[in-house]
PDB file of C-alpha atoms and ligand atoms in Angstrom:
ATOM      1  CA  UNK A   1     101.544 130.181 113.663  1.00 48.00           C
ATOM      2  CA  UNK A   2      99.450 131.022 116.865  1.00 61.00           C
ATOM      3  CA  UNK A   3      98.571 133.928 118.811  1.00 66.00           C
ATOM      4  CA  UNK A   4      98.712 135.281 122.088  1.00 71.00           C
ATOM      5  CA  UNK A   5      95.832 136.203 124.427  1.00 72.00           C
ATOM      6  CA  UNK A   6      95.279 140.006 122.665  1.00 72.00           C
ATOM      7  CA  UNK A   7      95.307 138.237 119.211  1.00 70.00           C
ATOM      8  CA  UNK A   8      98.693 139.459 117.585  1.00 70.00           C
ATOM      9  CA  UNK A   9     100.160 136.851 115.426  1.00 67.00           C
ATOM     10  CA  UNK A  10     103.394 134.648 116.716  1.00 66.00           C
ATOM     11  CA  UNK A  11     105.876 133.156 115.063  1.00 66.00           C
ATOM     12  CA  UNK A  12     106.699 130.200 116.509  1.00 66.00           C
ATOM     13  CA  UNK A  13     108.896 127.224 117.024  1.00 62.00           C
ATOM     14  CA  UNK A  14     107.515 123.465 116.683  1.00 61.00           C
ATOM     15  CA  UNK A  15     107.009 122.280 120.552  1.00 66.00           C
ATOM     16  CA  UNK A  16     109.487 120.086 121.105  1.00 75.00           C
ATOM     17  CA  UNK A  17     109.894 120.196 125.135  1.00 90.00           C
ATOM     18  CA  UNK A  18     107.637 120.347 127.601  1.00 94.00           C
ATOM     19  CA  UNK A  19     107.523 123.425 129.356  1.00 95.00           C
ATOM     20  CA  UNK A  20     106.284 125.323 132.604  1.00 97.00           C
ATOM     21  CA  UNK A  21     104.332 128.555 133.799  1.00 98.00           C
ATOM     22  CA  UNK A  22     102.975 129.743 136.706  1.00 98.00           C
ATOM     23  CA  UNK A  23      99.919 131.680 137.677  1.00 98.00           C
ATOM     24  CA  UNK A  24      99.246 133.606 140.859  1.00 98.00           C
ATOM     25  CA  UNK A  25      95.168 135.085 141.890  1.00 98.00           C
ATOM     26  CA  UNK A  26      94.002 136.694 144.795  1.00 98.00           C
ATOM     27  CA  UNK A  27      90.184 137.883 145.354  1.00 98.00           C
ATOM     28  CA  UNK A  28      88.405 139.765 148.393  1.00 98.00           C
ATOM     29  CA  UNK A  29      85.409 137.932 149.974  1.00 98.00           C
ATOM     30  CA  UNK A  30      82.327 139.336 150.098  1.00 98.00           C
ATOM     31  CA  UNK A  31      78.937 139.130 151.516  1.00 98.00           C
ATOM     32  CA  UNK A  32      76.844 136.212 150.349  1.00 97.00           C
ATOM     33  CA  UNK A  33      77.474 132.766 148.875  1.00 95.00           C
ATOM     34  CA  UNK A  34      77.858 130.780 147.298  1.00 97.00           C
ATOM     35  CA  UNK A  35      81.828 130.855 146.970  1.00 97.00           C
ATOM     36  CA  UNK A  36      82.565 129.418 143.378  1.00 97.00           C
ATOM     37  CA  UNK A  37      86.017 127.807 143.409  1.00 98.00           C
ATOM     38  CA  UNK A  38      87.839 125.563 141.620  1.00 98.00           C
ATOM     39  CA  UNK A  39      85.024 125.336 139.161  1.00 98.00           C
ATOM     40  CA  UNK A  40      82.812 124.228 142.526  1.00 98.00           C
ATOM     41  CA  UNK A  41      80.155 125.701 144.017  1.00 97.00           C
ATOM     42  CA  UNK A  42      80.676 126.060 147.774  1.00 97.00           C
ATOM     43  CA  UNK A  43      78.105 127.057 150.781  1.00 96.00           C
ATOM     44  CA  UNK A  44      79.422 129.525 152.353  1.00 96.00           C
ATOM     45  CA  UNK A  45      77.980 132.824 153.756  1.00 96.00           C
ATOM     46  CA  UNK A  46      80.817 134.667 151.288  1.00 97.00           C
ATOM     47  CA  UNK A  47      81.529 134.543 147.679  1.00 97.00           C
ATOM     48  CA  UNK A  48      84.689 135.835 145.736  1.00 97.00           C
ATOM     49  CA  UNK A  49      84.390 139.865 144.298  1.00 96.00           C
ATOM     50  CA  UNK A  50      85.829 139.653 141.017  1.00 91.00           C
ATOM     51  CA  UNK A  51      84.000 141.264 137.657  1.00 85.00           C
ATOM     52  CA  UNK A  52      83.716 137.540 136.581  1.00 88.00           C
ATOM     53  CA  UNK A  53      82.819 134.374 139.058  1.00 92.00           C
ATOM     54  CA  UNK A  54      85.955 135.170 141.266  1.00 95.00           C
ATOM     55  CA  UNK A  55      86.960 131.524 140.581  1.00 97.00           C
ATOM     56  CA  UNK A  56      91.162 131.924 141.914  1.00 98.00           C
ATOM     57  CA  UNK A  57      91.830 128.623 141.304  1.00 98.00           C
ATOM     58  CA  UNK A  58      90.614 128.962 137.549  1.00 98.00           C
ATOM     59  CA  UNK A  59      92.153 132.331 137.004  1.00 97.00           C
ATOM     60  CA  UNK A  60      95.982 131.249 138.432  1.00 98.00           C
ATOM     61  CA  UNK A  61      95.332 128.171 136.696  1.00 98.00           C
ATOM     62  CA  UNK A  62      94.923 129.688 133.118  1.00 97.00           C
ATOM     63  CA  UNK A  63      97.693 132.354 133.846  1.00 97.00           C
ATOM     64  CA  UNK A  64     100.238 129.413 134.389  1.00 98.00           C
ATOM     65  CA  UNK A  65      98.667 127.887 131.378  1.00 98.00           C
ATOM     66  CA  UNK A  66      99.097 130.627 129.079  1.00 97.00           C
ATOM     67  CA  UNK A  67     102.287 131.361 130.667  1.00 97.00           C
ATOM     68  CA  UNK A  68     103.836 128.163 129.923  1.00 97.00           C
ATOM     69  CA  UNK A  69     103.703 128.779 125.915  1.00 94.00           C
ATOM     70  CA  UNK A  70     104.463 132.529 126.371  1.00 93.00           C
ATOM     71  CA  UNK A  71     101.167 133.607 125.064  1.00 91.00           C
ATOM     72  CA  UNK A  72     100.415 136.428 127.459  1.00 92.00           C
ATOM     73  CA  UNK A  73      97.332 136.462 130.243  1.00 92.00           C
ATOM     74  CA  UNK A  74      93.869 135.956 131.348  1.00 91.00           C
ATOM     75  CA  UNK A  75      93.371 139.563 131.555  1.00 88.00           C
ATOM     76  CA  UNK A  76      94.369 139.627 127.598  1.00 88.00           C
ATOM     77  CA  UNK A  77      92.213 136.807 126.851  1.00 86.00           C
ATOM     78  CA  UNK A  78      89.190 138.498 128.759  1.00 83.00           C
ATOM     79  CA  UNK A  79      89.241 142.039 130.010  1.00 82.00           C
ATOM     80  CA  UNK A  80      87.566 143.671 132.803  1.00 81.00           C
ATOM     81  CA  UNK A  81      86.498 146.533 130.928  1.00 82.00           C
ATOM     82  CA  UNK A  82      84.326 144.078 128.584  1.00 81.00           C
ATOM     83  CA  UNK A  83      80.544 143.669 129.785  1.00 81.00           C
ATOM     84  CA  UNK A  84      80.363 140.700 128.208  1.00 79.00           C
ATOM     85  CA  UNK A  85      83.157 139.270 130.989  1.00 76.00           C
ATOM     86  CA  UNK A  86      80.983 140.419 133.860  1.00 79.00           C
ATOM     87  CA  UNK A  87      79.816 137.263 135.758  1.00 76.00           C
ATOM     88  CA  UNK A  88      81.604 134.762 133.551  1.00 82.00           C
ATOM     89  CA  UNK A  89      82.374 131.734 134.275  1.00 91.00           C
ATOM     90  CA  UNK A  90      85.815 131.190 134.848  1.00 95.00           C
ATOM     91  CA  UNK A  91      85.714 127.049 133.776  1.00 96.00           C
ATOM     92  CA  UNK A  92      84.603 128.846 130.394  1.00 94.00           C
ATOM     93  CA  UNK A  93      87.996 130.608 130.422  1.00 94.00           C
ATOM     94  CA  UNK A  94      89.908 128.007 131.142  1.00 97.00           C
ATOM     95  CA  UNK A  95      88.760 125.842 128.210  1.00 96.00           C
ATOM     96  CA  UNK A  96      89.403 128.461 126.144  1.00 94.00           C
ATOM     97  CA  UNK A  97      92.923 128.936 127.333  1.00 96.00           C
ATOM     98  CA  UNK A  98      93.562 125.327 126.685  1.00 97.00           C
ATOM     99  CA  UNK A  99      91.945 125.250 123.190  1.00 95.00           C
ATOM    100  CA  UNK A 100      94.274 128.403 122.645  1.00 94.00           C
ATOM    101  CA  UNK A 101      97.578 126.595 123.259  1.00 95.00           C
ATOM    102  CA  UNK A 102      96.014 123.402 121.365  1.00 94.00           C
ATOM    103  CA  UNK A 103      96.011 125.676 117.970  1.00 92.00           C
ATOM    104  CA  UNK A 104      99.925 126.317 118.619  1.00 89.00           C
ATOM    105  CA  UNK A 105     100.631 122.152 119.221  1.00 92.00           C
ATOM    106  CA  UNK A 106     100.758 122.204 123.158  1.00 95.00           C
ATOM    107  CA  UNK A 107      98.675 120.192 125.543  1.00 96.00           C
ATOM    108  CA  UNK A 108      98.174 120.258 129.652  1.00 97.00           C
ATOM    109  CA  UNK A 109      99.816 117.233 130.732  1.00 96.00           C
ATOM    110  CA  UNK A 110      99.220 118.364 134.623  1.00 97.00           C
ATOM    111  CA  UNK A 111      99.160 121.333 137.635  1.00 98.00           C
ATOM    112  CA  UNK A 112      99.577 121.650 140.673  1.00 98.00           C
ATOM    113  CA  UNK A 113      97.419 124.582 142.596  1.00 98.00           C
ATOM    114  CA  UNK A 114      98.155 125.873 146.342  1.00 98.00           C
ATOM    115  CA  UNK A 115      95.078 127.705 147.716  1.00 98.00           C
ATOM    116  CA  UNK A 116      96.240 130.067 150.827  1.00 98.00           C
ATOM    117  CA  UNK A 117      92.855 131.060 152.932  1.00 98.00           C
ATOM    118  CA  UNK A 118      92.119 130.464 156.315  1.00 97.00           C
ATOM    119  CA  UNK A 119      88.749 129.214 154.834  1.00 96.00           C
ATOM    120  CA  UNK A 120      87.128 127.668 153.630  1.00 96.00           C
ATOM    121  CA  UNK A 121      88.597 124.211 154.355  1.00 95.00           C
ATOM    122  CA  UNK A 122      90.052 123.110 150.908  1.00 96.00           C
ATOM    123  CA  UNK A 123      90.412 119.829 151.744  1.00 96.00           C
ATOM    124  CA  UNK A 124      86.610 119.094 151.894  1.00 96.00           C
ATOM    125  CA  UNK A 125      86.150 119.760 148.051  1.00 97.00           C
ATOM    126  CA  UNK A 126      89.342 118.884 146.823  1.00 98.00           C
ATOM    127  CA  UNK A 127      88.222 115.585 145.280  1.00 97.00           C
ATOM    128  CA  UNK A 128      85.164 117.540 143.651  1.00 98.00           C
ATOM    129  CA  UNK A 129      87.714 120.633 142.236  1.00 98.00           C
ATOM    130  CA  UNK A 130      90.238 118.151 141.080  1.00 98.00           C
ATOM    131  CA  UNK A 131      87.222 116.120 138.735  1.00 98.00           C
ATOM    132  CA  UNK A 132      85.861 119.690 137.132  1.00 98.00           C
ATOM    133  CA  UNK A 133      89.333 120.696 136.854  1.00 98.00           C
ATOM    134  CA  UNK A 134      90.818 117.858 135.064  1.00 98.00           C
ATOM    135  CA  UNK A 135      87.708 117.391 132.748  1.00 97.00           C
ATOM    136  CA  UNK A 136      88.641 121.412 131.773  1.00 97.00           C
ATOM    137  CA  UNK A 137      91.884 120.265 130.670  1.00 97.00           C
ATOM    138  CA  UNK A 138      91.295 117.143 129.254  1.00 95.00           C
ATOM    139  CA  UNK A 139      92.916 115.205 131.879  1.00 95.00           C
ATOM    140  CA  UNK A 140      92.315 112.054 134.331  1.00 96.00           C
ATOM    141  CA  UNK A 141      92.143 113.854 137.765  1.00 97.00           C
ATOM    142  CA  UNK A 142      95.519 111.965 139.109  1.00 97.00           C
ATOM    143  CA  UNK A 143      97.383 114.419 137.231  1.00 97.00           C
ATOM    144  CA  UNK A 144      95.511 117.576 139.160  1.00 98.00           C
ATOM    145  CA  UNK A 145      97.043 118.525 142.302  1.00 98.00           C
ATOM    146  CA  UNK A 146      95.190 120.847 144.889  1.00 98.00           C
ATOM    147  CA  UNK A 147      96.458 121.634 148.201  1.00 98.00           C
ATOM    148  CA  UNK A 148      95.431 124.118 150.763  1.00 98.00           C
ATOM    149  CA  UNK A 149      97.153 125.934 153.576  1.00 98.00           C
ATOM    150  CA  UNK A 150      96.415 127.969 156.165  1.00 98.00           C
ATOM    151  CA  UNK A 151      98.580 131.624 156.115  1.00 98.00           C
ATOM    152  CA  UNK A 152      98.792 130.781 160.263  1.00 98.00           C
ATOM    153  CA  UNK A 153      96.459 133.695 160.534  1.00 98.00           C
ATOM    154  CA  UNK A 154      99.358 136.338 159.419  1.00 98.00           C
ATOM    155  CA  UNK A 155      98.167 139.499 157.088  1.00 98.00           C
ATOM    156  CA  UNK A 156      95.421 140.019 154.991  1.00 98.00           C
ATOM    157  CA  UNK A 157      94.601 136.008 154.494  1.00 98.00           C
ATOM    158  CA  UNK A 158      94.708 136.072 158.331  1.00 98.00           C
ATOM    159  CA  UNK A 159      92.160 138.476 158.998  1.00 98.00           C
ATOM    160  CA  UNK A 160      90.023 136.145 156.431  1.00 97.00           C
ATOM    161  CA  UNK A 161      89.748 139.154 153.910  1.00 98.00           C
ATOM    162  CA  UNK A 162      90.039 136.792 151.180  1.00 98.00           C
ATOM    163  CA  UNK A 163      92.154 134.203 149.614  1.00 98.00           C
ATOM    164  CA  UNK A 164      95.274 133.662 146.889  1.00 98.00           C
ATOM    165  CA  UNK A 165      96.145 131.348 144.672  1.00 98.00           C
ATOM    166  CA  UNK A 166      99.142 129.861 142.941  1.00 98.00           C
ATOM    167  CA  UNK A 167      99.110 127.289 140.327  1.00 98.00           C
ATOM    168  CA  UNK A 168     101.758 125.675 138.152  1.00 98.00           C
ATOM    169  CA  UNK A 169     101.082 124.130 134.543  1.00 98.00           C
ATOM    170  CA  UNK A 170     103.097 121.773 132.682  1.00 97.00           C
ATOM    171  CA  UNK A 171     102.422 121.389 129.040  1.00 97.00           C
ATOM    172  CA  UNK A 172     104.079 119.610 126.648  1.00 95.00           C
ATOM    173  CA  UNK A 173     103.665 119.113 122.565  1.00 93.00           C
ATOM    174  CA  UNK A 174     100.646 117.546 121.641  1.00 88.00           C
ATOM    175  CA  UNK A 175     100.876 114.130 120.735  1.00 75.00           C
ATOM    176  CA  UNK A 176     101.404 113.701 116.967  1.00 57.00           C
ATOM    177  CA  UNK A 177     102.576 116.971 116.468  1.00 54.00           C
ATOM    178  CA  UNK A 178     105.769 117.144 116.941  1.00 48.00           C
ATOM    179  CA  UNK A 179     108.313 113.973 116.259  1.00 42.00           C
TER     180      UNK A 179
HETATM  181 MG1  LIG B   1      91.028 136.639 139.292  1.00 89.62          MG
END
C-alpha cells in the first residue's frame, strides 16, 4: 500500500505508533516583498528566492511530514526542474503532503517549527501562521507551535542574508484505521 514522494510503490506495515520526522529549509532574501511565510503574507521590503513561493516554514514543515512515514521529500514530491513548480504555492504542497500520508493511514496530530532570522520579527505573525498552518493540516491551531529566534547576529543569518527553518511533525495512525 502507499507510495513515496517519486511514486514507487511501498509495502507497508499497518500504523500502529505514532511516529516523528523532522524537516530543515533555508532560503536567501531578496529584493522586494512581500515575504510569504508560514503560509502568510508579510510586508517587508524582501521576499524569499526559491523556484516556488520560498515559504521555509511550509517546506521544513512537509519534509518532517513526509519524513515521519518514511516516504521520501518535498523535492520528490515537486521538483525544481518542473515549470509547473515555479511560483507555487507552498500551502498547496503541504496539503498534498498530508493527503499523501492520509492514503497510507497516518494523520498530523501536531509540529513544532523554529524559524532562525534576525528578521523579520516572528512573533508578530505567529498567531496568523499558526491558523493557516493548522487549517493545512487539519488541526485546531493549539497543536501548532512556532517560535522564532534570533542567530545573535553570528554567520550568514547574522548578516540578514536570509533565514532557516526547522520543523518537527508528529503523526500518528488515523483514527479508525488501525485498532
Ligand atoms: Mg525550500
Amino acid at each position: 500500500m502507499g507510495e513515496d514522494s517519486t511514486g514507487k510503490r511501498r509495502d507497508l506495515p499497518p500504523p500502529r505508533h505514532a511516529r516523528t520526522g523532522i524537516g530543515y529549509d533555508s532560503h536567501r532574501f531578496a529584493p522586494g516583498g512581500p515575504m510569504i511565510l508560514g503560509g502568510v503574507s508579510i510586508p517587508s521590503p524582501l521576499h524569499l528566492a526559491g523556484h516556488s513561493d520560498g515559504d521555509a516554514i511550509a517546506h521544513a514543515l512537509t519534509d518532517a511530514i513526509l519524513g515521519a512515514v518514511g516516504a521520501g521529500d518535498i523535492g520528490g514530491l515537486f521538483p525544481d526542474t518542473d515549470a509547473v513548480n515555479r511560483g507555487r504555492d507552498s500551502i498547496e504542497m503541504l496539503t498534498h503532503a498530508v493527503s499523501l500520508i492520509a492514503r497510507d493511514g497516518w494523520e498530523v496530530v501536531s509540529t513544532d517549527i523554529t524559524v532562525i532570522a534576525e528578521q523579520p520579527r516572528i512573533a508578530v505573525h505567529r498567531d496568523a501562521m499558526r491558523e493557516t498552518l493548522a487549517k493545512a493540516l487539519g488541526l485546531g491551531a493549539q497543536s501548532v507551535s512556532i517560535k522564532g529566534k534570533t542567530n545573535e547576529g553570528m554567520g550568514w543569518i547574522g548578516r540578514g542574508e536570509g533565514l532557516a527553518c526547522i520543523a518537527v511533525a508528529t503523526v500518528a495512525p488515523r483514527a479508525g484505521i488501525a485498532e
